[in-house]
Amino acid sequence: MSVSIDDVTRAAGRLAGRIRRTPVLEVSPELFLKLELTQHTGSFKVRGGFNRALAAGDLPAAGLIAASGGNHGLAVAYVARELGVRAEIFVPTVSSPVKVAGLRALGAEVTQTGAVYAEAYEASLKRAAETGALEVHAYDHAEVVAGQGTAGLELLEQTGGVDTVLVAVGGGGLLGGIVAALDGRARVVAVEPERIPTLDRALAAGGPVRVEVGGIAADSLGASRIGAIGYGLARAAGVRGVLVGDEDIAAARLELWRSFRVAAEYGGAAAYAALRCGAYVPAPGERVAVVVCGGNTDPSTLV
């Protein structure tokens, strides 16, 4: 299964009036920051959640179900609240109490089970089969990927076009959506933490493989395997991937705050880190956009 520019365009129509058109900060004539951290619930994830739910038509009485202790769970809970349906979110037992509290504040029923995300995910699938709730995968449903891609359509409209877009990679939903939305009109550079190289390993192996997850960005980019849809789109488009270290991510996050007053989470700063540390070096005059994808962070750590 893949996602096309037509899928992203249809998603944009569904999402009209449901999501924020997030701003673009023009740092210079050659550098733009797409501020997805200003989206509802603090990340781009609401785009895909809404598109999955709205594309389904009449939602089941059991509502929506998802596995995530982070940004995806918050997004699905928000979507369910806005659509007036139930949300059940499965999170691993190690999830942050702050994020669990955030899920409950949005009205979601939270089930904590399993030591890691994969175990919570399996439990959510079992529960969905029992109740008939609509599953909303964090990154590997076509409707979710198409929804995330609407950020790319906005970016092109807001900038008048760029040469390159830098996108952080976890499970690959945002990456795949951006690739589909740009449809060859700009190159895409996939930025991954060195300690979570899901795309890098998949490209080397010829398909998605499981990786060990660690590092400071694991709470938002911590998928242990890239999704099949994101991987397929990235490989077909010849997406270039670069890796950045934890120190580079932390330094980029501080610079985003100090220079632009953008309070990104670590995963949200990963794409900018590629520019700052030289993992990606633009050519003279190259117009580059960086997607700052999330801002669910403790702002006190920026001071």
PDB file of C-alpha atoms in Angstrom:
ATOM      1  CA  MET A   1       0.000   0.000   0.000  1.00  0.00           C
ATOM      2  CA  SER A   2       1.291   3.457  -0.867  1.00  0.00           C
ATOM      3  CA  VAL A   3       0.192   7.088  -0.687  1.00  0.00           C
ATOM      4  CA  SER A   4       0.034   9.576  -3.575  1.00  0.00           C
ATOM      5  CA  ILE A   5      -0.229  13.325  -3.956  1.00  0.00           C
ATOM      6  CA  ASP A   6      -3.934  12.787  -4.687  1.00  0.00           C
ATOM      7  CA  ASP A   7      -4.362  11.077  -1.310  1.00  0.00           C
ATOM      8  CA  VAL A   8      -2.697  14.015   0.427  1.00  0.00           C
ATOM      9  CA  THR A   9      -4.851  16.527  -1.465  1.00  0.00           C
ATOM     10  CA  ARG A  10      -8.015  14.676  -0.442  1.00  0.00           C
ATOM     11  CA  ALA A  11      -6.766  14.639   3.138  1.00  0.00           C
ATOM     12  CA  ALA A  12      -6.299  18.407   3.026  1.00  0.00           C
ATOM     13  CA  GLY A  13      -9.932  18.773   2.020  1.00  0.00           C
ATOM     14  CA  ARG A  14     -11.102  16.616   4.933  1.00  0.00           C
ATOM     15  CA  LEU A  15      -8.967  18.483   7.428  1.00  0.00           C
ATOM     16  CA  ALA A  16     -10.080  21.984   6.424  1.00  0.00           C
ATOM     17  CA  GLY A  17     -11.316  23.746   9.539  1.00  0.00           C
ATOM     18  CA  ARG A  18     -10.131  20.909  11.793  1.00  0.00           C
ATOM     19  CA  ILE A  19      -6.433  21.673  12.098  1.00  0.00           C
ATOM     20  CA  ARG A  20      -4.194  24.713  12.322  1.00  0.00           C
ATOM     21  CA  ARG A  21      -2.321  25.965   9.297  1.00  0.00           C
ATOM     22  CA  THR A  22       0.972  26.065  11.155  1.00  0.00           C
ATOM     23  CA  PRO A  23       3.277  29.038  10.530  1.00  0.00           C
ATOM     24  CA  VAL A  24       6.542  29.104   8.644  1.00  0.00           C
ATOM     25  CA  LEU A  25       9.368  31.172  10.105  1.00  0.00           C
ATOM     26  CA  GLU A  26      11.609  32.683   7.428  1.00  0.00           C
ATOM     27  CA  VAL A  27      15.038  32.680   9.056  1.00  0.00           C
ATOM     28  CA  SER A  28      16.665  33.910   5.829  1.00  0.00           C
ATOM     29  CA  PRO A  29      15.822  33.818   2.121  1.00  0.00           C
ATOM     30  CA  GLU A  30      17.374  30.324   2.091  1.00  0.00           C
ATOM     31  CA  LEU A  31      16.102  28.854   5.378  1.00  0.00           C
ATOM     32  CA  PHE A  32      12.550  28.243   6.593  1.00  0.00           C
ATOM     33  CA  LEU A  33      11.219  26.536   9.721  1.00  0.00           C
ATOM     34  CA  LYS A  34       7.819  24.833   9.441  1.00  0.00           C
ATOM     35  CA  LEU A  35       6.519  25.076  13.010  1.00  0.00           C
ATOM     36  CA  GLU A  36       4.462  21.919  13.416  1.00  0.00           C
ATOM     37  CA  LEU A  37       4.945  22.154  17.180  1.00  0.00           C
ATOM     38  CA  THR A  38       2.211  24.818  17.125  1.00  0.00           C
ATOM     39  CA  GLN A  39      -0.362  22.286  15.902  1.00  0.00           C
ATOM     40  CA  HIS A  40      -3.113  21.068  18.244  1.00  0.00           C
ATOM     41  CA  THR A  41      -1.589  18.896  21.030  1.00  0.00           C
ATOM     42  CA  GLY A  42       1.894  20.111  20.143  1.00  0.00           C
ATOM     43  CA  SER A  43       2.805  18.016  17.111  1.00  0.00           C
ATOM     44  CA  PHE A  44       1.884  17.157  13.516  1.00  0.00           C
ATOM     45  CA  LYS A  45       0.174  13.954  14.656  1.00  0.00           C
ATOM     46  CA  VAL A  46      -3.340  15.432  14.736  1.00  0.00           C
ATOM     47  CA  ARG A  47      -3.263  15.659  10.938  1.00  0.00           C
ATOM     48  CA  GLY A  48      -3.017  11.918  10.457  1.00  0.00           C
ATOM     49  CA  GLY A  49      -5.372  11.113  13.304  1.00  0.00           C
ATOM     50  CA  PHE A  50      -8.129  13.295  11.915  1.00  0.00           C
ATOM     51  CA  ASN A  51      -7.700  11.983   8.376  1.00  0.00           C
ATOM     52  CA  ARG A  52      -7.883   8.351   9.518  1.00  0.00           C
ATOM     53  CA  ALA A  53     -11.070   9.010  11.498  1.00  0.00           C
ATOM     54  CA  LEU A  54     -12.797  11.207   8.915  1.00  0.00           C
ATOM     55  CA  ALA A  55     -11.964   8.879   6.008  1.00  0.00           C
ATOM     56  CA  ALA A  56     -13.649   6.034   7.882  1.00  0.00           C
ATOM     57  CA  GLY A  57     -17.048   7.723   7.688  1.00  0.00           C
ATOM     58  CA  ASP A  58     -19.423   6.630  10.450  1.00  0.00           C
ATOM     59  CA  LEU A  59     -17.260   5.751  13.422  1.00  0.00           C
ATOM     60  CA  PRO A  60     -18.010   2.681  15.562  1.00  0.00           C
ATOM     61  CA  ALA A  61     -19.655   3.097  18.941  1.00  0.00           C
ATOM     62  CA  ALA A  62     -16.393   2.007  20.558  1.00  0.00           C
ATOM     63  CA  GLY A  63     -14.663   5.024  19.006  1.00  0.00           C
ATOM     64  CA  LEU A  64     -10.920   5.179  18.389  1.00  0.00           C
ATOM     65  CA  ILE A  65      -8.116   3.065  19.781  1.00  0.00           C
ATOM     66  CA  ALA A  66      -4.358   3.568  19.601  1.00  0.00           C
ATOM     67  CA  ALA A  67      -1.116   2.600  21.277  1.00  0.00           C
ATOM     68  CA  SER A  68       1.180   5.446  22.259  1.00  0.00           C
ATOM     69  CA  GLY A  69       2.391   7.106  25.408  1.00  0.00           C
ATOM     70  CA  GLY A  70       3.404  10.218  23.531  1.00  0.00           C
ATOM     71  CA  ASN A  71       2.415  12.582  20.768  1.00  0.00           C
ATOM     72  CA  HIS A  72       0.316  10.108  18.806  1.00  0.00           C
ATOM     73  CA  GLY A  73      -1.779   9.179  21.810  1.00  0.00           C
ATOM     74  CA  LEU A  74      -2.420  12.842  22.606  1.00  0.00           C
ATOM     75  CA  ALA A  75      -3.442  13.449  19.002  1.00  0.00           C
ATOM     76  CA  VAL A  76      -5.884  10.531  18.867  1.00  0.00           C
ATOM     77  CA  ALA A  77      -7.407  11.557  22.188  1.00  0.00           C
ATOM     78  CA  TYR A  78      -7.878  15.090  20.864  1.00  0.00           C
ATOM     79  CA  VAL A  79      -9.428  13.868  17.610  1.00  0.00           C
ATOM     80  CA  ALA A  80     -11.866  11.653  19.497  1.00  0.00           C
ATOM     81  CA  ARG A  81     -12.887  14.493  21.771  1.00  0.00           C
ATOM     82  CA  GLU A  82     -13.464  16.822  18.832  1.00  0.00           C
ATOM     83  CA  LEU A  83     -15.540  14.207  17.002  1.00  0.00           C
ATOM     84  CA  GLY A  84     -17.519  13.284  20.107  1.00  0.00           C
ATOM     85  CA  VAL A  85     -16.427   9.644  20.319  1.00  0.00           C
ATOM     86  CA  ARG A  86     -14.566   7.507  22.839  1.00  0.00           C
ATOM     87  CA  ALA A  87     -10.810   7.086  22.779  1.00  0.00           C
ATOM     88  CA  GLU A  88      -8.892   4.262  24.387  1.00  0.00           C
ATOM     89  CA  ILE A  89      -5.129   4.663  24.475  1.00  0.00           C
ATOM     90  CA  PHE A  90      -2.756   1.835  25.434  1.00  0.00           C
ATOM     91  CA  VAL A  91       0.586   2.914  26.871  1.00  0.00           C
ATOM     92  CA  PRO A  92       3.531   0.956  28.291  1.00  0.00           C
ATOM     93  CA  THR A  93       3.961   1.008  32.056  1.00  0.00           C
ATOM     94  CA  VAL A  94       7.111   3.149  31.724  1.00  0.00           C
ATOM     95  CA  SER A  95       5.207   6.047  30.144  1.00  0.00           C
ATOM     96  CA  SER A  96       5.643   9.467  31.654  1.00  0.00           C
ATOM     97  CA  PRO A  97       2.995  10.262  34.290  1.00  0.00           C
ATOM     98  CA  VAL A  98       2.746  13.737  32.786  1.00  0.00           C
ATOM     99  CA  LYS A  99       1.795  12.339  29.372  1.00  0.00           C
ATOM    100  CA  VAL A 100      -0.644   9.858  30.895  1.00  0.00           C
ATOM    101  CA  ALA A 101      -2.253  12.739  32.761  1.00  0.00           C
ATOM    102  CA  GLY A 102      -2.442  14.661  29.491  1.00  0.00           C
ATOM    103  CA  LEU A 103      -4.260  11.777  27.822  1.00  0.00           C
ATOM    104  CA  ARG A 104      -6.787  11.596  30.630  1.00  0.00           C
ATOM    105  CA  ALA A 105      -7.266  15.366  30.561  1.00  0.00           C
ATOM    106  CA  LEU A 106      -8.360  14.998  26.930  1.00  0.00           C
ATOM    107  CA  GLY A 107     -10.972  12.464  27.998  1.00  0.00           C
ATOM    108  CA  ALA A 108      -9.230   9.281  26.885  1.00  0.00           C
ATOM    109  CA  GLU A 109      -9.482   5.982  28.706  1.00  0.00           C
ATOM    110  CA  VAL A 110      -5.889   4.977  29.408  1.00  0.00           C
ATOM    111  CA  THR A 111      -4.722   1.393  29.801  1.00  0.00           C
ATOM    112  CA  GLN A 112      -1.140   0.916  30.973  1.00  0.00           C
ATOM    113  CA  THR A 113       0.229  -2.477  30.021  1.00  0.00           C
ATOM    114  CA  GLY A 114       3.496  -4.005  28.880  1.00  0.00           C
ATOM    115  CA  ALA A 115       7.043  -2.911  29.516  1.00  0.00           C
ATOM    116  CA  VAL A 116       7.582  -1.513  26.016  1.00  0.00           C
ATOM    117  CA  TYR A 117       5.516   0.041  23.226  1.00  0.00           C
ATOM    118  CA  ALA A 118       5.327  -3.195  21.214  1.00  0.00           C
ATOM    119  CA  GLU A 119       3.545  -4.949  24.072  1.00  0.00           C
ATOM    120  CA  ALA A 120       1.090  -2.072  24.506  1.00  0.00           C
ATOM    121  CA  TYR A 121       0.456  -2.139  20.758  1.00  0.00           C
ATOM    122  CA  GLU A 122      -0.339  -5.856  20.752  1.00  0.00           C
ATOM    123  CA  ALA A 123      -2.751  -5.324  23.632  1.00  0.00           C
ATOM    124  CA  SER A 124      -4.456  -2.517  21.708  1.00  0.00           C
ATOM    125  CA  LEU A 125      -4.960  -4.755  18.664  1.00  0.00           C
ATOM    126  CA  LYS A 126      -6.563  -7.429  20.836  1.00  0.00           C
ATOM    127  CA  ARG A 127      -8.856  -4.860  22.408  1.00  0.00           C
ATOM    128  CA  ALA A 128      -9.818  -3.400  19.007  1.00  0.00           C
ATOM    129  CA  ALA A 129     -10.804  -6.871  17.809  1.00  0.00           C
ATOM    130  CA  GLU A 130     -13.004  -7.274  20.884  1.00  0.00           C
ATOM    131  CA  THR A 131     -14.738  -3.893  20.764  1.00  0.00           C
ATOM    132  CA  GLY A 132     -14.758  -2.974  17.073  1.00  0.00           C
ATOM    133  CA  ALA A 133     -13.011   0.344  17.745  1.00  0.00           C
ATOM    134  CA  LEU A 134     -11.206   1.975  14.825  1.00  0.00           C
ATOM    135  CA  GLU A 135      -7.473   1.461  15.191  1.00  0.00           C
ATOM    136  CA  VAL A 136      -5.326   4.497  14.460  1.00  0.00           C
ATOM    137  CA  HIS A 137      -1.739   3.374  13.917  1.00  0.00           C
ATOM    138  CA  ALA A 138       0.958   5.874  14.775  1.00  0.00           C
ATOM    139  CA  TYR A 139       2.559   5.816  11.326  1.00  0.00           C
ATOM    140  CA  ASP A 140       1.603   2.858   9.131  1.00  0.00           C
ATOM    141  CA  HIS A 141      -1.958   3.504   7.933  1.00  0.00           C
ATOM    142  CA  ALA A 142      -2.282   5.096   4.508  1.00  0.00           C
ATOM    143  CA  GLU A 143      -4.800   7.649   5.820  1.00  0.00           C
ATOM    144  CA  VAL A 144      -2.441   8.601   8.651  1.00  0.00           C
ATOM    145  CA  VAL A 145       0.493   9.084   6.266  1.00  0.00           C
ATOM    146  CA  ALA A 146      -1.631  11.126   3.848  1.00  0.00           C
ATOM    147  CA  GLY A 147      -2.811  13.318   6.692  1.00  0.00           C
ATOM    148  CA  GLN A 148       0.730  14.024   7.825  1.00  0.00           C
ATOM    149  CA  GLY A 149       1.573  14.994   4.265  1.00  0.00           C
ATOM    150  CA  THR A 150      -0.756  17.995   4.420  1.00  0.00           C
ATOM    151  CA  ALA A 151       2.043  19.785   6.277  1.00  0.00           C
ATOM    152  CA  GLY A 152       4.083  19.483   3.077  1.00  0.00           C
ATOM    153  CA  LEU A 153       1.338  21.014   0.939  1.00  0.00           C
ATOM    154  CA  GLU A 154       1.146  23.973   3.320  1.00  0.00           C
ATOM    155  CA  LEU A 155       4.907  24.365   3.275  1.00  0.00           C
ATOM    156  CA  LEU A 156       5.048  24.654  -0.503  1.00  0.00           C
ATOM    157  CA  GLU A 157       2.252  27.235  -0.515  1.00  0.00           C
ATOM    158  CA  GLN A 158       3.773  29.274   2.302  1.00  0.00           C
ATOM    159  CA  THR A 159       7.315  29.401   0.916  1.00  0.00           C
ATOM    160  CA  GLY A 160       6.591  29.520  -2.808  1.00  0.00           C
ATOM    161  CA  GLY A 161       8.669  26.379  -3.157  1.00  0.00           C
ATOM    162  CA  VAL A 162      11.957  25.138  -1.738  1.00  0.00           C
ATOM    163  CA  ASP A 163      14.778  22.935  -2.968  1.00  0.00           C
ATOM    164  CA  THR A 164      15.092  20.670   0.056  1.00  0.00           C
ATOM    165  CA  VAL A 165      13.011  19.664   3.071  1.00  0.00           C
ATOM    166  CA  LEU A 166      14.627  18.162   6.171  1.00  0.00           C
ATOM    167  CA  VAL A 167      12.332  15.803   8.105  1.00  0.00           C
ATOM    168  CA  ALA A 168      12.960  13.857  11.306  1.00  0.00           C
ATOM    169  CA  VAL A 169      12.213  10.136  11.130  1.00  0.00           C
ATOM    170  CA  GLY A 170      10.708   7.858  13.764  1.00  0.00           C
ATOM    171  CA  GLY A 171       8.231   5.424  12.259  1.00  0.00           C
ATOM    172  CA  GLY A 172       8.263   7.266   8.940  1.00  0.00           C
ATOM    173  CA  GLY A 173       4.685   8.584   8.798  1.00  0.00           C
ATOM    174  CA  LEU A 174       5.668  12.235   8.488  1.00  0.00           C
ATOM    175  CA  LEU A 175       8.523  11.375   6.125  1.00  0.00           C
ATOM    176  CA  GLY A 176       6.252   9.364   3.829  1.00  0.00           C
ATOM    177  CA  GLY A 177       3.558  12.024   3.887  1.00  0.00           C
ATOM    178  CA  ILE A 178       6.011  14.793   3.011  1.00  0.00           C
ATOM    179  CA  VAL A 179       7.493  12.724   0.176  1.00  0.00           C
ATOM    180  CA  ALA A 180       4.016  12.116  -1.254  1.00  0.00           C
ATOM    181  CA  ALA A 181       2.995  15.759  -0.877  1.00  0.00           C
ATOM    182  CA  LEU A 182       6.104  17.161  -2.536  1.00  0.00           C
ATOM    183  CA  ASP A 183       5.694  14.685  -5.413  1.00  0.00           C
ATOM    184  CA  GLY A 184       9.172  15.380  -6.787  1.00  0.00           C
ATOM    185  CA  ARG A 185       8.949  19.161  -6.427  1.00  0.00           C
ATOM    186  CA  ALA A 186      11.718  19.199  -3.803  1.00  0.00           C
ATOM    187  CA  ARG A 187      14.210  16.687  -2.448  1.00  0.00           C
ATOM    188  CA  VAL A 188      13.659  15.224   0.989  1.00  0.00           C
ATOM    189  CA  VAL A 189      16.420  14.559   3.498  1.00  0.00           C
ATOM    190  CA  ALA A 190      15.531  12.130   6.285  1.00  0.00           C
ATOM    191  CA  VAL A 191      17.200  12.926   9.611  1.00  0.00           C
ATOM    192  CA  GLU A 192      17.546  10.209  12.248  1.00  0.00           C
ATOM    193  CA  PRO A 193      19.179  10.018  15.663  1.00  0.00           C
ATOM    194  CA  GLU A 194      22.259   7.813  15.561  1.00  0.00           C
ATOM    195  CA  ARG A 195      20.674   5.643  18.257  1.00  0.00           C
ATOM    196  CA  ILE A 196      17.388   5.095  16.358  1.00  0.00           C
ATOM    197  CA  PRO A 197      18.435   4.489  12.716  1.00  0.00           C
ATOM    198  CA  THR A 198      15.234   2.834  11.468  1.00  0.00           C
ATOM    199  CA  LEU A 199      15.402   4.125   7.887  1.00  0.00           C
ATOM    200  CA  ASP A 200      19.177   3.828   7.609  1.00  0.00           C
ATOM    201  CA  ARG A 201      19.086   0.163   8.604  1.00  0.00           C
ATOM    202  CA  ALA A 202      16.055  -0.548   6.416  1.00  0.00           C
ATOM    203  CA  LEU A 203      17.718   0.902   3.323  1.00  0.00           C
ATOM    204  CA  ALA A 204      20.833  -1.165   3.998  1.00  0.00           C
ATOM    205  CA  ALA A 205      18.794  -4.347   4.534  1.00  0.00           C
ATOM    206  CA  GLY A 206      16.378  -3.846   1.655  1.00  0.00           C
ATOM    207  CA  GLY A 207      13.362  -3.579   3.940  1.00  0.00           C
ATOM    208  CA  PRO A 208      12.208  -2.588   7.439  1.00  0.00           C
ATOM    209  CA  VAL A 209      14.135  -4.259  10.244  1.00  0.00           C
ATOM    210  CA  ARG A 210      13.998  -3.946  14.016  1.00  0.00           C
ATOM    211  CA  VAL A 211      16.574  -1.689  15.699  1.00  0.00           C
ATOM    212  CA  GLU A 212      17.493  -0.973  19.290  1.00  0.00           C
ATOM    213  CA  VAL A 213      15.947   2.240  20.552  1.00  0.00           C
ATOM    214  CA  GLY A 214      17.731   4.711  22.806  1.00  0.00           C
ATOM    215  CA  GLY A 215      18.863   8.265  23.249  1.00  0.00           C
ATOM    216  CA  ILE A 216      17.283  11.592  24.144  1.00  0.00           C
ATOM    217  CA  ALA A 217      14.763  11.621  21.281  1.00  0.00           C
ATOM    218  CA  ALA A 218      13.366   8.145  21.944  1.00  0.00           C
ATOM    219  CA  ASP A 219      10.133   9.426  23.486  1.00  0.00           C
ATOM    220  CA  SER A 220       9.017  10.906  20.146  1.00  0.00           C
ATOM    221  CA  LEU A 221      11.170   9.199  17.482  1.00  0.00           C
ATOM    222  CA  GLY A 222      11.460   5.842  19.229  1.00  0.00           C
ATOM    223  CA  ALA A 223       9.890   3.454  16.733  1.00  0.00           C
ATOM    224  CA  SER A 224      11.847   0.203  16.674  1.00  0.00           C
ATOM    225  CA  ARG A 225      11.019  -0.414  12.996  1.00  0.00           C
ATOM    226  CA  ILE A 226      10.154   1.998  10.211  1.00  0.00           C
ATOM    227  CA  GLY A 227       6.681   1.585   8.737  1.00  0.00           C
ATOM    228  CA  ALA A 228       6.273  -0.157   5.400  1.00  0.00           C
ATOM    229  CA  ILE A 229       4.517   2.835   3.817  1.00  0.00           C
ATOM    230  CA  GLY A 230       7.123   5.408   4.819  1.00  0.00           C
ATOM    231  CA  TYR A 231       9.951   3.092   3.830  1.00  0.00           C
ATOM    232  CA  GLY A 232       8.440   2.360   0.420  1.00  0.00           C
ATOM    233  CA  LEU A 233       7.856   6.024  -0.375  1.00  0.00           C
ATOM    234  CA  ALA A 234      11.329   7.024   0.790  1.00  0.00           C
ATOM    235  CA  ARG A 235      13.056   4.295  -1.214  1.00  0.00           C
ATOM    236  CA  ALA A 236      11.065   5.014  -4.377  1.00  0.00           C
ATOM    237  CA  ALA A 237      11.885   8.720  -4.125  1.00  0.00           C
ATOM    238  CA  GLY A 238      15.585   8.137  -3.485  1.00  0.00           C
ATOM    239  CA  VAL A 239      15.435   9.946  -0.160  1.00  0.00           C
ATOM    240  CA  ARG A 240      18.828  10.700   1.324  1.00  0.00           C
ATOM    241  CA  GLY A 241      19.271   9.909   5.000  1.00  0.00           C
ATOM    242  CA  VAL A 242      21.651  11.455   7.540  1.00  0.00           C
ATOM    243  CA  LEU A 243      22.329  10.602  11.185  1.00  0.00           C
ATOM    244  CA  VAL A 244      22.778  13.035  14.086  1.00  0.00           C
ATOM    245  CA  GLY A 245      24.075  12.436  17.592  1.00  0.00           C
ATOM    246  CA  ASP A 246      22.351  13.169  20.865  1.00  0.00           C
ATOM    247  CA  GLU A 247      24.725  16.048  21.602  1.00  0.00           C
ATOM    248  CA  ASP A 248      23.894  17.592  18.225  1.00  0.00           C
ATOM    249  CA  ILE A 249      20.165  17.260  18.879  1.00  0.00           C
ATOM    250  CA  ALA A 250      20.466  18.845  22.313  1.00  0.00           C
ATOM    251  CA  ALA A 251      22.531  21.731  20.941  1.00  0.00           C
ATOM    252  CA  ALA A 252      20.062  22.302  18.095  1.00  0.00           C
ATOM    253  CA  ARG A 253      17.149  22.349  20.542  1.00  0.00           C
ATOM    254  CA  LEU A 254      18.875  25.026  22.617  1.00  0.00           C
ATOM    255  CA  GLU A 255      19.683  27.073  19.528  1.00  0.00           C
ATOM    256  CA  LEU A 256      16.081  26.936  18.323  1.00  0.00           C
ATOM    257  CA  TRP A 257      15.066  28.420  21.653  1.00  0.00           C
ATOM    258  CA  ARG A 258      17.826  30.980  22.045  1.00  0.00           C
ATOM    259  CA  SER A 259      17.769  32.244  18.472  1.00  0.00           C
ATOM    260  CA  PHE A 260      14.087  31.937  17.530  1.00  0.00           C
ATOM    261  CA  ARG A 261      12.202  31.293  20.807  1.00  0.00           C
ATOM    262  CA  VAL A 262      11.014  27.968  19.376  1.00  0.00           C
ATOM    263  CA  ALA A 263      10.534  25.503  22.256  1.00  0.00           C
ATOM    264  CA  ALA A 264      11.001  22.163  20.480  1.00  0.00           C
ATOM    265  CA  GLU A 265      11.209  18.735  22.055  1.00  0.00           C
ATOM    266  CA  TYR A 266      14.338  16.724  21.285  1.00  0.00           C
ATOM    267  CA  GLY A 267      12.722  14.858  18.391  1.00  0.00           C
ATOM    268  CA  GLY A 268      11.380  18.147  17.073  1.00  0.00           C
ATOM    269  CA  ALA A 269      14.904  19.565  16.952  1.00  0.00           C
ATOM    270  CA  ALA A 270      16.484  16.566  15.205  1.00  0.00           C
ATOM    271  CA  ALA A 271      15.992  17.831  11.656  1.00  0.00           C
ATOM    272  CA  TYR A 272      17.500  21.214  12.528  1.00  0.00           C
ATOM    273  CA  ALA A 273      20.437  19.410  14.124  1.00  0.00           C
ATOM    274  CA  ALA A 274      21.438  18.091  10.700  1.00  0.00           C
ATOM    275  CA  LEU A 275      22.024  21.638   9.505  1.00  0.00           C
ATOM    276  CA  ARG A 276      23.694  22.824  12.668  1.00  0.00           C
ATOM    277  CA  CYS A 277      26.226  19.975  12.927  1.00  0.00           C
ATOM    278  CA  GLY A 278      26.965  19.723   9.203  1.00  0.00           C
ATOM    279  CA  ALA A 279      25.374  16.329   8.603  1.00  0.00           C
ATOM    280  CA  TYR A 280      23.596  18.134   5.769  1.00  0.00           C
ATOM    281  CA  VAL A 281      25.362  21.042   4.060  1.00  0.00           C
ATOM    282  CA  PRO A 282      23.231  23.043   1.591  1.00  0.00           C
ATOM    283  CA  ALA A 283      24.714  24.250  -1.663  1.00  0.00           C
ATOM    284  CA  PRO A 284      25.123  28.016  -2.117  1.00  0.00           C
ATOM    285  CA  GLY A 285      21.690  29.559  -2.661  1.00  0.00           C
ATOM    286  CA  GLU A 286      19.823  26.342  -1.868  1.00  0.00           C
ATOM    287  CA  ARG A 287      16.431  26.993  -0.278  1.00  0.00           C
ATOM    288  CA  VAL A 288      15.988  24.639   2.679  1.00  0.00           C
ATOM    289  CA  ALA A 289      12.971  24.041   4.901  1.00  0.00           C
ATOM    290  CA  VAL A 290      13.194  22.264   8.245  1.00  0.00           C
ATOM    291  CA  VAL A 291      10.121  20.676   9.808  1.00  0.00           C
ATOM    292  CA  VAL A 292      10.114  21.308  13.568  1.00  0.00           C
ATOM    293  CA  CYS A 293       7.710  18.487  14.262  1.00  0.00           C
ATOM    294  CA  GLY A 294       6.945  18.604  17.983  1.00  0.00           C
ATOM    295  CA  GLY A 295       7.086  20.707  21.127  1.00  0.00           C
ATOM    296  CA  ASN A 296       5.843  18.523  23.992  1.00  0.00           C
ATOM    297  CA  THR A 297       8.743  19.292  26.266  1.00  0.00           C
ATOM    298  CA  ASP A 298       9.543  20.712  29.676  1.00  0.00           C
ATOM    299  CA  PRO A 299      10.379  24.374  28.924  1.00  0.00           C
ATOM    300  CA  SER A 300      12.359  24.686  32.144  1.00  0.00           C
ATOM    301  CA  THR A 301      15.081  22.558  30.541  1.00  0.00           C
ATOM    302  CA  LEU A 302      15.646  25.276  27.944  1.00  0.00           C
ATOM    303  CA  VAL A 303      16.815  27.858  30.470  1.00  0.00           C
TER     304      VAL A 303
END
